[in-house]
Amino acid sequence: MSSMKIGARLAVSFSVLLCLLFSVSTVSLLRFNDLASVTKSIVEVQVRRSFLAQEANQHAQSAANSLLNLLQTPMREQRIGLYAKMDAELASLDATMADATKTLLSDKDRSQVERLNVTRENYDEHFRETVEMIELEGLDHARNHYKENTQKALEALLKETSTLATSQQMRMNADLNRLKSAEASAQYTVILLSLCALIVGTVLAWLMTRSITVPIGTAVGVAESIALGDLNKAVPIGKGDEVGKLLRALEVMRNSIFTREEKILRLAYEDTLTGLPNRTRFLETFEQLPVNRAGAVAVLDIDRFALINNALGHDVGDLLLKEIGQRFSQMSGRHALVARLWGNEFAFLLEGVDKTGVSDFVESLLKLFQNPILLDGQRLDVSGTLGVAFYTQEATGGAMLLRKATLAMRNAKKRRASYAYADEINHEPTHEHLTLIGEMREALAKNEFIVHYQPKLNLALNKVTGVEALLRWMHPQKGLIPPFRFIPFAEQTGFIQEITPWLLEHVISQASDWYRTGLLVVPSINLSAYDLLNPDLVNYVRDLLTKYDLAPNHLCLEITESTLMEEPELALKHLNELSELGVKLSIDDYGSGQASLAYLKILPVNELKIDRAFITDIAETPKNAAIVRSTILLCHELGLSVVAEGAETAEEFTWLQENNSDMVQGYVVAKPMPLDIFLNWLPMNNF
Ligand code: C2E
Ligand code: CA
Ligand code: CA
């Protein structure tokens, strides 16, 4: 039954109940019909029979009484009236007897009626003889005859009628008894059937209720656990009925909620472009790691990504990120978790890895960029810069380590290094750094900072027309310290604001001397972001030019794209003021940052220095050659002169000559050198 649908189950149950009710009422009806027919026969037949029997008895008695009256009536005229009455009595007796003969039909009745008829005829005969004697032989004879014959016959007749009446009465009583017992049995049957119907109905109702409430209870339980978020419990397989359908619908609901939740989780924890974990997943994974373990967090930034995006389109940029993401996840495998933080930044979690392990990882990660990436049939030379932060006692949080690693990465970019460790830099000056700042201040006072000059060769004139001033620190113990070892630190600590003024005065005073001795070489000085945002810079430069009497166009200031990025509006304001002053301005390291050529239009610059990365092997690198060639053309269109930086070989030099670079600065011309060597070198290398 439980395999049937609920509707069918209800239909069956109600049909069974209806059948039971129908049979109870049919049986009751039949029984009561029986009772009615018995009652009818009692009422119609038996009562009539006993009534007829009694009536016959009464008529016989009345006739006998009339006869007795007759015997005592001596007057003939008086007797005539009695005859008539007597005849009527007898006629009534005959009619009653004829009726009884018709009504009483059983064998027993019939023999009784026959006997009654015989006694009646016998009485009739004696009665008539008595009557004849009254009229013919006188009352005495007649009385005697009556006593001897007629009275006996009358007694016999009366006996017979009363016997009949009694027997009919008895039969009626018997019928009544039968009726009573039939009634009792009908009652019993109806009660029994009703009881059966009640029991069957109750059992059916219980079974029905159970077969519906139990599975519905299960369904409710499942729905409640789904509501509480427990989606792992499978919904029991229901039967083919409506509740089964409900359970199947719940299972479908559970599955779709499960899939949707999975999707939401995926979206919350996964980077949709690369399919790698995102920053949130990275941080959560980090939080779940056991504390006090060795390891490091690394952040990698893809160099010049904005340039690639601008030049080749965002679709290619996306493909590139996907490809790089794939290479990273293949490489890091089980040892490290790789995530895409945002844009072109990726993060690596190097859990349980010691310093050697980390440096091996850094090496193999950077190796990934050695092979160019082929995308849409284009070869892309991509590089990345890494920052690494080790787990330390102070930096326990994932976000903190990511920040440290990102700072290290930025630092590496500034230094043009491919990677840097966070413990190499620190924004809060430590004791060691404070010592270093003190040392730098002392160095400045003791003139330990020296300037080397690197010539800029004008190709059209075949003459050195410019020179870049590059700072070095001649440390009494450590020897000559290159600028990348202390300039970034000086920039971070703000000490650069003491160095740059010193350098400006030093170089401007030199240039003034050269100018006066007829040496027309324009010196270039590198400005850092800090300098460019300094509100006193322009006035300071103006005062120096006046003090040393140097024409402003005999001084060039180099700025990098990243210098402009920090506070572009203020930087641009100062640049415009410097330009109005008449000082030459130059964009340094062009191509290493993320600025586009369009930017050049709004900058008041006179010169553009193409980064060494584009110049190295330019003759063999068609893509770089194309970029440099078109940059030169564009600069000339914009009225800028182009300096090719870092040319080391004759091939590079020739290529630059052939492609109309205005100037070349690089080892192929000369390395940076101290002032005296430079002043000697210049006339000897008579370009
Ligand atoms: P920069 O302004 O791009 O300077 C050019 C750098 O390229 C110099 O390194 C120079 O020695 C190097 N170089 C030039 N030709 C070649 C070549 O053919 N091959 C190779 N491999 N390198 C070449 P240096 O002197 O070590 O300076 C590094 C950076 O330090 C500079 O890059 C500049 O950003 C910064 N710097 C140097 N002096 C100063 C300064 O006085 N102030 C500021 N703010 N930064 C400075
Ligand atoms: Ca420079
Ligand atoms: Ca440069």
XYZ file of C-alpha atoms and ligand atoms in Angstrom:
735
model
C 0.000 0.000 0.000
C 2.810 2.417 0.863
C 4.101 2.113 -2.694
C 0.856 3.661 -3.941
C 0.362 7.371 -4.392
C -1.275 9.173 -1.476
C -4.278 10.012 -3.647
C -4.690 6.343 -4.592
C -4.171 5.312 -0.966
C -6.878 7.714 0.189
C -9.205 6.536 -2.578
C -8.667 2.875 -1.619
C -9.163 3.588 2.085
C -12.317 5.576 1.558
C -13.658 2.968 -0.892
C -13.074 0.232 1.680
C -14.849 2.313 4.334
C -17.723 3.060 1.964
C -18.029 -0.646 1.076
C -18.137 -1.490 4.780
C -20.820 1.138 5.405
C -22.738 -0.089 2.367
C -22.651 -3.695 3.526
C -23.655 -2.683 7.074
C -26.652 -0.767 5.750
C -27.576 -3.507 3.230
C -27.443 -6.179 5.888
C -29.479 -3.976 8.245
C -32.028 -3.273 5.537
C -32.387 -6.963 4.667
C -32.731 -7.862 8.283
C -35.345 -5.207 8.888
C -37.200 -6.283 5.764
C -37.397 -9.796 7.200
C -38.651 -8.380 10.467
C -41.217 -6.256 8.649
C -42.567 -9.219 6.679
C -42.810 -11.303 9.849
C -44.586 -8.410 11.563
C -46.881 -7.994 8.563
C -47.820 -11.673 8.568
C -48.502 -11.490 12.280
C -50.563 -8.351 11.846
C -52.385 -9.394 8.674
C -52.809 -13.183 8.948
C -52.425 -14.387 12.482
C -54.513 -11.656 14.106
C -57.220 -12.233 11.510
C -57.103 -15.970 12.007
C -57.486 -15.842 15.740
C -60.139 -13.169 15.313
C -62.081 -15.442 12.892
C -61.782 -18.377 15.258
C -63.141 -16.295 18.145
C -65.911 -14.849 15.952
C -67.029 -18.353 14.892
C -67.166 -19.333 18.535
C -69.274 -16.241 19.394
C -71.696 -16.795 16.467
C -72.149 -20.438 17.511
C -72.880 -19.366 21.097
C -75.358 -16.663 19.969
C -77.169 -19.161 17.744
C -77.361 -21.572 20.695
C -78.726 -18.809 22.952
C -81.406 -18.003 20.340
C -82.349 -21.666 20.235
C -82.681 -21.757 24.037
C -84.894 -18.641 23.868
C -86.998 -20.358 21.255
C -87.503 -23.390 23.454
C -88.873 -21.146 26.193
C -91.154 -19.138 23.903
C -94.623 -20.827 23.766
C -96.208 -18.211 21.483
C -95.677 -18.990 17.816
C -95.869 -15.332 16.720
C -93.106 -14.463 19.180
C -90.974 -17.294 17.862
C -91.088 -15.970 14.248
C -88.905 -12.955 15.256
C -86.443 -15.224 17.039
C -86.147 -17.436 13.948
C -85.021 -14.528 11.904
C -82.393 -13.570 14.491
C -81.270 -17.177 14.768
C -80.975 -17.524 10.983
C -78.827 -14.359 10.862
C -76.561 -15.786 13.597
C -76.162 -19.028 11.717
C -75.564 -17.221 8.452
C -72.867 -15.158 10.174
C -71.327 -18.344 11.605
C -71.309 -19.896 8.134
C -69.754 -16.765 6.617
C -67.081 -16.676 9.330
C -66.351 -20.342 8.851
C -66.149 -19.939 5.048
C -63.734 -17.063 5.608
C -61.667 -19.120 8.056
C -61.591 -22.031 5.588
C -60.099 -19.677 3.005
C -57.639 -18.024 5.398
C -56.342 -21.053 7.258
C -54.240 -22.822 4.767
C -51.830 -25.074 6.673
C -52.530 -28.841 6.857
C -53.124 -28.617 10.549
C -55.585 -25.724 10.053
C -57.346 -27.519 7.279
C -58.033 -30.646 9.396
C -59.270 -28.439 12.228
C -61.582 -26.574 9.834
C -62.843 -29.921 8.433
C -63.550 -31.121 11.918
C -65.292 -27.802 12.663
C -67.402 -28.182 9.501
C -68.401 -31.665 10.505
C -69.458 -30.550 13.996
C -71.187 -27.556 12.415
C -73.135 -29.813 10.041
C -73.947 -32.150 12.912
C -75.167 -29.221 15.035
C -77.040 -27.818 12.041
C -78.860 -31.137 11.583
C -79.834 -31.393 15.259
C -80.693 -27.698 15.364
C -83.123 -28.085 12.426
C -84.648 -31.229 13.934
C -85.201 -29.281 17.193
C -86.802 -26.395 15.299
C -89.086 -28.859 13.356
C -90.091 -30.522 16.625
C -90.976 -27.180 18.179
C -93.448 -26.502 15.416
C -94.719 -30.073 14.894
C -94.502 -31.987 18.172
C -94.448 -29.215 20.760
C -91.906 -27.603 23.044
C -91.506 -30.564 25.405
C -90.432 -32.962 22.664
C -88.260 -30.324 21.240
C -86.644 -29.612 24.643
C -85.907 -33.272 25.108
C -84.414 -33.520 21.649
C -82.376 -30.430 22.389
C -81.032 -31.818 25.616
C -80.182 -35.195 24.200
C -78.847 -34.261 20.762
C -78.680 -30.608 19.908
C -76.955 -29.491 23.129
C -74.244 -32.098 22.671
C -73.730 -31.093 19.073
C -73.549 -27.450 20.181
C -71.044 -28.264 22.896
C -68.932 -30.132 20.308
C -69.123 -27.124 17.968
C -68.188 -24.698 20.727
C -65.321 -26.926 21.723
C -64.045 -27.037 18.170
C -64.262 -23.221 17.706
C -62.523 -22.558 20.997
C -59.828 -25.162 20.125
C -59.285 -23.310 16.828
C -59.160 -19.966 18.574
C -56.643 -21.279 21.111
C -54.447 -22.859 18.454
C -54.437 -19.621 16.417
C -53.539 -17.644 19.531
C -50.667 -20.003 20.226
C -49.406 -19.662 16.676
C -49.514 -15.914 16.962
C -47.508 -16.102 20.178
C -44.987 -18.380 18.470
C -44.708 -15.909 15.572
C -44.193 -13.082 18.017
C -41.378 -14.996 19.724
C -39.785 -15.681 16.325
C -40.007 -11.993 15.565
C -38.289 -11.106 18.824
C -35.378 -13.455 18.220
C -35.049 -12.315 14.575
C -34.908 -8.765 15.842
C -32.221 -9.666 18.376
C -30.139 -11.460 15.728
C -30.490 -8.521 13.315
C -29.332 -6.185 16.070
C -26.364 -8.456 16.799
C -25.369 -8.644 13.103
C -25.601 -4.877 12.663
C -23.567 -4.237 15.843
C -20.938 -6.783 14.718
C -20.690 -5.294 11.248
C -20.487 -1.774 12.661
C -17.709 -2.901 15.027
C -15.844 -4.512 12.135
C -16.253 -1.332 10.086
C -14.998 0.715 13.042
C -11.918 -1.482 13.539
C -11.097 -1.643 9.823
C -11.684 2.109 9.524
C -9.389 2.848 12.508
C -6.629 0.559 11.191
C -6.921 2.101 7.737
C -6.847 5.617 9.145
C -3.757 4.772 11.256
C -1.960 3.168 8.317
C -2.900 6.068 6.057
C -1.774 8.675 8.568
C 1.493 6.839 9.194
C 2.208 6.356 5.511
C 1.874 10.134 5.027
C 3.271 11.615 8.258
C 6.444 9.461 8.495
C 7.862 10.437 5.064
C 6.646 14.010 5.513
C 8.468 14.052 8.868
C 11.627 12.887 7.066
C 11.147 15.609 4.433
C 10.723 18.241 7.159
C 13.907 16.993 8.881
C 15.822 17.245 5.608
C 14.430 20.715 4.877
C 15.436 21.832 8.385
C 18.989 20.554 7.992
C 19.221 22.256 4.586
C 18.001 25.460 6.241
C 20.737 25.071 8.877
C 23.283 24.826 6.069
C 24.001 21.092 6.339
C 24.168 20.206 2.669
C 26.222 17.040 3.013
C 23.387 14.838 4.213
C 21.776 13.139 1.230
C 17.981 13.223 1.120
C 16.539 9.668 1.509
C 15.147 8.190 -1.685
C 11.386 8.464 -1.515
C 8.750 6.189 -3.015
C 6.731 6.870 -6.112
C 4.104 8.887 -4.252
C 3.678 12.614 -3.717
C 6.000 12.686 -0.672
C 8.565 10.816 -2.798
C 8.229 13.609 -5.328
C 8.691 16.143 -2.524
C 11.854 14.332 -1.334
C 13.214 14.245 -4.875
C 12.453 17.970 -5.229
C 14.321 18.557 -1.931
C 17.276 16.561 -3.277
C 17.288 18.705 -6.429
C 17.076 21.805 -4.206
C 19.932 20.555 -1.985
C 22.103 19.877 -5.047
C 21.422 23.238 -6.606
C 22.071 25.064 -3.318
C 25.267 23.015 -2.965
C 26.388 23.942 -6.509
C 25.477 27.585 -5.988
C 27.306 27.732 -2.661
C 30.323 26.115 -4.262
C 30.200 28.711 -7.030
C 29.888 31.568 -4.534
C 32.794 30.152 -2.541
C 34.778 29.768 -5.738
C 34.030 33.369 -6.689
C 34.960 34.522 -3.199
C 38.225 32.602 -3.139
C 39.269 32.299 -6.737
C 40.598 34.722 -9.261
C 38.246 34.376 -12.214
C 40.802 35.188 -14.881
C 43.591 32.794 -13.935
C 41.652 30.320 -11.792
C 44.322 30.799 -9.097
C 43.420 31.437 -5.452
C 42.847 35.116 -4.736
C 44.162 37.359 -1.968
C 41.391 36.293 0.461
C 42.182 32.592 -0.002
C 45.887 33.346 0.309
C 45.382 35.129 3.634
C 42.976 32.479 4.954
C 45.412 29.713 4.055
C 48.113 31.624 5.864
C 45.942 32.015 8.986
C 45.401 28.250 9.136
C 49.128 27.494 9.216
C 50.715 26.433 12.491
C 52.538 29.270 14.211
C 56.293 29.444 14.754
C 57.256 27.802 11.541
C 59.808 28.697 8.918
C 58.766 30.090 5.592
C 58.351 33.160 3.461
C 55.885 35.156 1.439
C 56.881 36.408 -1.994
C 55.199 39.007 -4.178
C 55.889 39.197 -7.896
C 55.042 42.109 -10.167
C 55.152 41.709 -13.933
C 57.325 44.481 -15.345
C 55.947 46.909 -17.906
C 52.558 45.206 -17.825
C 50.663 48.470 -18.397
C 52.784 49.064 -21.458
C 51.894 45.618 -22.826
C 48.217 46.236 -22.038
C 48.263 49.606 -23.799
C 50.265 48.478 -26.784
C 48.698 45.077 -27.459
C 45.264 45.423 -25.895
C 43.664 44.115 -22.752
C 42.793 40.750 -24.333
C 46.466 40.000 -24.859
C 47.162 41.301 -21.356
C 44.595 38.861 -19.965
C 46.023 35.977 -21.983
C 49.458 36.843 -20.686
C 48.278 36.816 -17.065
C 46.604 33.447 -17.643
C 49.727 31.967 -19.214
C 51.959 33.308 -16.449
C 49.519 32.064 -13.808
C 49.676 28.616 -15.385
C 53.466 28.598 -15.409
C 53.511 29.656 -11.772
C 51.106 27.004 -10.587
C 52.969 24.306 -12.529
C 56.242 25.415 -11.017
C 55.180 25.916 -7.440
C 53.314 22.584 -7.398
C 52.951 21.202 -3.926
C 55.685 23.307 -2.382
C 54.055 26.692 -2.558
C 50.651 28.253 -2.824
C 50.406 30.748 -5.630
C 47.696 33.424 -5.735
C 46.895 36.405 -7.936
C 46.591 39.431 -5.676
C 45.296 41.872 -8.270
C 46.333 43.273 -11.657
C 49.810 42.065 -12.452
C 50.751 41.071 -8.904
C 51.090 37.461 -7.791
C 51.883 36.104 -4.343
C 53.593 32.891 -3.221
C 53.371 31.193 0.126
C 56.571 29.245 0.781
C 55.629 27.260 3.837
C 58.317 25.509 5.841
C 61.061 26.659 3.444
C 64.437 27.813 4.791
C 66.585 30.621 3.354
C 68.356 28.370 0.855
C 65.024 26.941 -0.258
C 63.625 30.422 -0.759
C 66.594 31.604 -2.805
C 66.338 28.422 -4.943
C 62.653 29.207 -5.431
C 63.404 32.826 -6.403
C 65.981 31.636 -8.895
C 63.682 29.098 -10.534
C 60.780 31.572 -10.595
C 62.855 34.175 -12.387
C 64.087 31.486 -14.783
C 60.468 31.079 -15.921
C 60.767 34.446 -17.643
C 63.874 33.528 -19.589
C 61.856 31.943 -22.374
C 59.691 34.401 -24.262
C 55.948 33.835 -24.055
C 54.125 33.154 -27.322
C 50.653 34.689 -27.413
C 48.471 35.029 -30.481
C 51.546 34.376 -32.599
C 53.457 37.196 -30.885
C 56.646 36.723 -28.903
C 56.616 38.620 -25.647
C 59.725 39.143 -23.571
C 58.331 39.454 -20.092
C 60.148 39.952 -16.833
C 59.050 40.100 -13.239
C 60.299 41.663 -10.030
C 60.108 39.778 -6.762
C 59.920 40.869 -3.171
C 60.380 38.311 -0.410
C 59.489 38.556 3.274
C 60.440 35.815 5.738
C 58.188 34.851 8.621
C 59.500 36.689 11.650
C 58.505 37.069 15.274
C 57.277 40.629 14.640
C 55.485 40.028 11.370
C 53.038 37.245 12.111
C 50.027 38.221 10.030
C 49.660 37.277 6.394
C 48.642 40.812 5.403
C 51.698 42.246 7.151
C 54.005 39.811 5.344
C 52.338 40.609 2.015
C 52.906 44.308 2.688
C 56.533 43.715 3.544
C 57.061 41.576 0.459
C 55.342 44.211 -1.735
C 57.580 46.947 -0.315
C 60.606 44.777 -1.000
C 59.377 44.250 -4.569
C 58.962 48.014 -5.084
C 62.399 48.517 -3.679
C 63.833 45.978 -6.082
C 62.143 47.829 -8.954
C 63.711 51.098 -7.855
C 67.071 49.446 -7.742
C 66.481 47.746 -11.083
C 67.082 44.467 -9.348
C 65.003 41.399 -10.163
C 64.347 40.700 -6.510
C 64.802 41.997 -3.005
C 64.364 40.661 0.529
C 62.214 42.608 2.944
C 64.827 42.486 5.683
C 67.139 44.522 3.426
C 64.819 47.519 3.672
C 63.001 49.069 6.503
C 60.881 52.118 6.730
C 61.376 52.617 10.399
C 64.999 53.531 10.738
C 66.611 50.842 12.850
C 69.673 51.398 14.910
C 71.775 50.267 11.976
C 69.965 52.621 9.638
C 70.265 55.513 12.039
C 73.969 54.830 12.107
C 73.950 54.809 8.322
C 72.133 58.165 8.175
C 74.682 59.553 10.622
C 77.449 58.096 8.490
C 75.969 59.691 5.349
C 75.732 63.073 7.023
C 79.343 62.732 8.104
C 80.289 61.613 4.601
C 78.696 64.726 3.156
C 80.638 66.914 5.567
C 83.872 65.051 4.919
C 83.360 65.156 1.170
C 83.233 61.410 0.908
C 80.561 61.770 -1.761
C 82.155 62.136 -5.117
C 80.691 62.703 -8.554
C 81.540 60.663 -11.608
C 80.739 61.983 -15.049
C 79.539 59.933 -17.974
C 79.605 61.614 -21.393
C 76.581 61.932 -23.648
C 77.743 61.834 -27.234
C 75.851 63.916 -29.767
C 75.811 61.744 -32.895
C 75.016 64.484 -35.398
C 77.864 66.673 -34.180
C 80.019 63.673 -33.194
C 80.755 65.648 -30.065
C 80.218 65.258 -26.348
C 77.652 67.930 -25.597
C 76.367 66.581 -22.321
C 77.486 64.676 -19.271
C 75.543 62.864 -16.577
C 76.590 63.413 -13.028
C 76.433 60.144 -11.077
C 77.005 59.991 -7.381
C 79.324 57.606 -5.533
C 80.325 57.255 -1.954
C 83.967 56.808 -1.278
C 83.709 55.030 2.056
C 86.960 54.997 4.068
C 86.455 51.336 5.063
C 84.018 49.888 2.517
C 85.544 51.464 -0.542
C 83.568 52.880 -3.434
C 79.841 52.362 -2.823
C 77.636 52.442 -5.937
C 74.519 54.649 -5.822
C 71.998 51.791 -5.823
C 73.346 50.770 -2.416
C 72.555 54.076 -0.696
C 70.344 56.277 -2.934
C 67.116 54.223 -2.369
C 67.823 54.322 1.357
C 68.503 58.067 1.214
C 65.230 58.510 -0.665
C 63.245 56.489 1.875
C 64.706 58.244 4.865
C 64.500 61.718 3.302
C 68.246 62.152 3.536
C 68.212 62.746 -0.220
C 67.074 66.316 0.541
C 70.530 66.910 1.961
C 72.345 65.147 -0.855
C 70.594 66.730 -3.888
C 71.282 70.379 -2.890
C 74.874 69.479 -2.258
C 75.103 67.767 -5.657
C 73.341 70.648 -7.437
C 75.758 73.208 -6.020
C 78.748 70.970 -6.714
C 77.789 70.301 -10.349
C 76.541 73.831 -11.130
C 79.773 75.313 -9.826
C 81.763 72.836 -11.996
C 79.646 73.618 -15.044
C 80.123 77.299 -14.474
C 83.910 76.767 -14.483
C 83.663 74.697 -17.701
C 81.545 77.335 -19.288
C 83.995 80.030 -18.450
C 86.866 77.926 -19.843
C 84.880 77.348 -23.034
C 83.951 73.782 -22.359
C 80.362 73.644 -23.619
C 79.129 70.500 -21.972
C 75.710 70.494 -20.344
C 75.638 68.516 -17.087
C 72.626 66.348 -16.172
C 71.604 65.803 -12.581
C 69.227 63.080 -11.404
C 66.287 64.210 -9.327
C 64.351 61.858 -7.120
C 60.629 62.057 -6.327
C 61.375 63.673 -2.998
C 63.307 66.470 -4.746
C 60.622 67.107 -7.296
C 57.974 67.494 -4.624
C 60.173 69.853 -2.596
C 58.603 73.360 -2.826
C 62.009 75.013 -2.335
C 63.656 73.242 -5.263
C 62.885 75.762 -8.019
C 64.041 78.735 -5.977
C 67.120 76.862 -4.892
C 68.064 76.053 -8.502
C 67.386 79.647 -9.582
C 69.555 81.011 -6.765
C 72.404 78.641 -7.644
C 72.270 79.571 -11.336
C 72.469 83.235 -10.360
C 75.165 82.632 -7.773
C 77.427 80.740 -10.225
C 76.284 82.739 -13.196
C 75.338 79.780 -15.300
C 72.806 80.070 -18.097
C 69.787 77.918 -17.232
C 69.944 76.048 -20.508
C 73.391 74.842 -19.447
C 71.796 72.650 -16.837
C 69.717 69.510 -17.427
C 67.591 67.757 -14.791
C 66.667 64.085 -15.215
C 63.465 62.727 -13.831
C 62.042 59.199 -14.059
C 58.428 58.338 -14.873
C 57.943 56.841 -11.422
C 59.099 60.124 -9.893
C 56.084 61.750 -11.513
C 53.676 59.112 -10.358
C 53.627 59.806 -6.638
C 52.000 63.231 -6.784
C 51.644 64.015 -10.478
C 49.970 67.413 -10.072
C 52.569 68.924 -7.735
C 55.418 67.319 -9.688
C 54.042 68.783 -12.906
C 53.695 72.232 -11.315
C 57.383 72.223 -10.305
C 58.423 70.872 -13.690
C 56.593 73.720 -15.404
C 58.316 76.259 -13.145
C 61.730 74.717 -13.887
C 60.942 74.739 -17.575
C 59.933 78.411 -17.384
C 63.237 79.067 -15.672
C 64.896 77.758 -18.824
C 66.372 74.590 -17.336
C 66.461 71.571 -19.645
C 64.376 68.606 -18.541
C 64.902 64.993 -19.424
C 62.783 61.839 -18.972
C 65.053 59.115 -17.632
C 64.717 55.313 -17.959
C 61.928 55.666 -20.494
C 60.100 52.346 -20.990
C 60.907 50.820 -17.617
C 57.886 52.366 -15.929
C 54.273 52.284 -16.867
C 53.819 55.681 -18.518
C 52.615 55.823 -22.071
C 53.883 57.994 -24.892
C 50.718 60.067 -24.659
C 52.037 61.328 -21.334
C 54.925 63.023 -23.092
C 52.628 65.554 -24.696
C 51.782 67.223 -21.411
C 55.293 67.179 -19.937
C 57.469 70.243 -20.536
C 60.521 68.084 -21.341
C 63.301 68.517 -23.915
C 64.861 65.101 -23.873
C 63.959 61.462 -23.541
C 66.373 58.788 -22.407
C 65.460 55.309 -23.614
C 66.146 52.698 -20.944
C 69.105 50.383 -21.312
C 66.784 47.344 -21.413
C 65.674 48.372 -24.914
C 69.134 49.184 -26.190
C 70.972 46.021 -25.175
C 71.248 43.716 -28.218
C 68.968 46.041 -30.163
C 70.283 44.887 -33.528
C 69.216 41.309 -32.735
C 65.951 42.119 -31.026
C 63.461 43.218 -33.695
C 60.707 44.067 -31.241
C 62.956 46.356 -29.198
C 64.305 47.792 -32.445
C 60.755 48.570 -33.562
C 59.884 50.198 -30.243
C 63.059 52.321 -30.203
C 62.699 53.269 -33.885
C 59.110 54.430 -33.433
C 59.949 56.196 -30.156
C 62.726 58.135 -31.890
C 60.327 59.113 -34.687
C 57.660 60.186 -32.259
C 60.116 62.196 -30.117
C 61.341 64.020 -33.167
C 57.722 64.756 -34.070
C 57.250 66.171 -30.585
C 60.505 68.140 -30.772
C 62.336 66.019 -28.179
C 65.878 64.833 -28.498
C 66.567 61.176 -27.812
C 69.342 59.724 -25.685
C 70.012 55.991 -25.974
C 71.208 54.742 -22.592
C 73.556 51.884 -21.887
C 74.921 51.234 -25.365
C 77.874 48.925 -24.812
C 78.720 47.484 -28.211
C 79.731 48.821 -31.601
C 76.684 47.099 -33.150
C 74.343 48.922 -30.802
C 76.165 52.147 -31.494
C 75.921 51.697 -35.291
C 72.270 50.791 -35.062
C 71.586 53.961 -33.058
C 73.524 56.061 -35.514
C 71.576 54.541 -38.411
C 68.307 55.085 -36.682
C 68.807 58.743 -35.887
C 69.242 58.642 -32.137
C 70.374 62.121 -31.165
C 72.727 61.016 -28.434
C 74.347 57.902 -27.063
C 75.344 57.394 -23.442
C 76.976 54.156 -22.495
C 80.134 52.191 -21.961
C 80.680 52.172 -25.718
C 81.388 55.887 -25.407
C 82.760 55.926 -21.872
C 82.057 54.676 -18.383
C 81.281 57.216 -15.681
C 84.602 58.700 -14.453
C 85.898 61.118 -11.852
C 86.129 64.774 -12.895
C 89.889 64.875 -13.522
C 89.809 61.718 -15.631
C 86.806 63.054 -17.543
C 88.576 66.349 -18.219
C 91.572 64.417 -19.522
C 89.504 61.982 -21.468
C 87.524 64.642 -23.327
C 90.220 66.237 -25.486
C 91.938 62.876 -26.055
C 88.832 61.336 -27.498
C 88.428 63.946 -30.104
C 84.993 63.073 -31.414
P 70.566 56.286 -14.188
O 70.130 57.681 -13.937
O 69.815 55.532 -15.217
O 72.077 56.281 -14.550
C 72.663 55.546 -15.521
C 73.228 54.328 -14.912
O 73.583 53.441 -15.941
C 74.524 54.587 -14.179
O 74.647 53.711 -13.130
C 75.577 54.222 -15.213
O 76.798 53.870 -14.651
C 74.922 53.085 -15.863
N 75.442 52.912 -17.227
C 75.671 53.831 -18.128
N 76.087 53.267 -19.288
C 76.056 51.948 -19.113
C 76.326 50.816 -19.935
O 76.698 50.918 -21.083
N 76.123 49.588 -19.398
C 75.703 49.432 -18.111
N 75.537 48.214 -17.616
N 75.410 50.472 -17.294
C 75.615 51.731 -17.802
P 75.001 54.231 -11.669
O 75.948 55.307 -11.694
O 75.304 53.015 -10.862
O 73.625 54.796 -11.186
C 72.554 54.028 -10.974
C 71.364 54.847 -10.703
O 71.472 55.519 -9.457
C 71.092 55.931 -11.719
O 70.490 55.445 -12.862
C 70.260 56.878 -10.957
O 68.931 56.482 -10.981
C 70.775 56.727 -9.545
N 71.705 57.841 -9.263
C 73.004 57.978 -9.523
N 73.416 59.161 -9.080
C 72.380 59.814 -8.577
C 72.166 61.093 -7.983
O 73.081 61.931 -7.858
N 70.925 61.399 -7.536
C 69.903 60.534 -7.664
N 68.723 60.931 -7.217
N 70.051 59.332 -8.241
C 71.277 58.988 -8.679
Ca 69.890 59.336 -15.073
Ca 68.789 56.061 -16.877
